[in-house]
XYZ file of C-alpha atoms in Angstrom:
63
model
C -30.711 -24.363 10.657
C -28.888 -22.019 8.753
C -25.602 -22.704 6.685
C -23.325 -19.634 7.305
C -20.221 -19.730 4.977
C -17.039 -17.650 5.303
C -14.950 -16.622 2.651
C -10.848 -15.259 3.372
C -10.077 -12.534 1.805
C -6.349 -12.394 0.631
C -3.567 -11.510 2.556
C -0.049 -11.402 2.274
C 3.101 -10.960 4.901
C 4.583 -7.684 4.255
C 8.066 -8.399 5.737
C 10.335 -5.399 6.184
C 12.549 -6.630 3.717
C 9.988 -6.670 1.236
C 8.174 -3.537 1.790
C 12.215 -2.043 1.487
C 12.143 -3.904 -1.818
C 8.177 -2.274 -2.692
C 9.609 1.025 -1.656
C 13.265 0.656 -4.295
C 10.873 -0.143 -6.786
C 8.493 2.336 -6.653
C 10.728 4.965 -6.250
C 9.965 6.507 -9.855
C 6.693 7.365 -8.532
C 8.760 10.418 -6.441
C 8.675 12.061 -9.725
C 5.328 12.212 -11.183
C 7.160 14.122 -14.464
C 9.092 11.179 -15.377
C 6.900 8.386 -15.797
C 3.920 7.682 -17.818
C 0.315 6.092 -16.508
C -0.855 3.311 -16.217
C 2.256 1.901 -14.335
C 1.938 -1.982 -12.862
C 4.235 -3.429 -10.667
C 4.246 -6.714 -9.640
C 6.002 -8.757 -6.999
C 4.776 -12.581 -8.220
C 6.782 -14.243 -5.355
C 4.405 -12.742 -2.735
C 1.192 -13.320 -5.718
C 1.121 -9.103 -5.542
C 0.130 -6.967 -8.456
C 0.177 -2.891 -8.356
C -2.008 -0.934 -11.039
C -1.382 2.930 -10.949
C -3.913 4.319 -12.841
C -4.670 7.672 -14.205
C -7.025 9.764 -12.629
C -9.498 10.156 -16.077
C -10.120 6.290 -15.889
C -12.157 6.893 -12.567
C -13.725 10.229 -13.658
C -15.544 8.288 -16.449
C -18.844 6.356 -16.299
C -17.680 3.964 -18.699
C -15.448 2.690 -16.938
């Protein structure tokens, strides 16, 4: 017999107070003149980490 094995993937509660809190803090993105990329944001109580990343990082190979 076969041993199947499951894995979780991560999840996290995204309250309404916190995705309020997500939203305040990612407000600068509303002005894509103002701010330079790559931006991170984290949240560390909720283990949550935000990369914004230019679009020339995906257009290479290298990468």
């Amino acid at each position: 017999m076969e041993s199947v094995q499951f894995f979780r993937k991560p999840q996290i509660l995204l309250t309404e107070e916190f995705v309020e809190k997500m939203l305040e803090d990612l407000e600068d993105l509303t002005s894509p003149e103002e701010f330079k990329l790559p931006k991170e944001y984290s949240w560390p109580e909720k283990k949550l980490k935000v990369s914004i990343l230019p679009d020339v990082v995906f257009d290479s190979p290298l990468h």
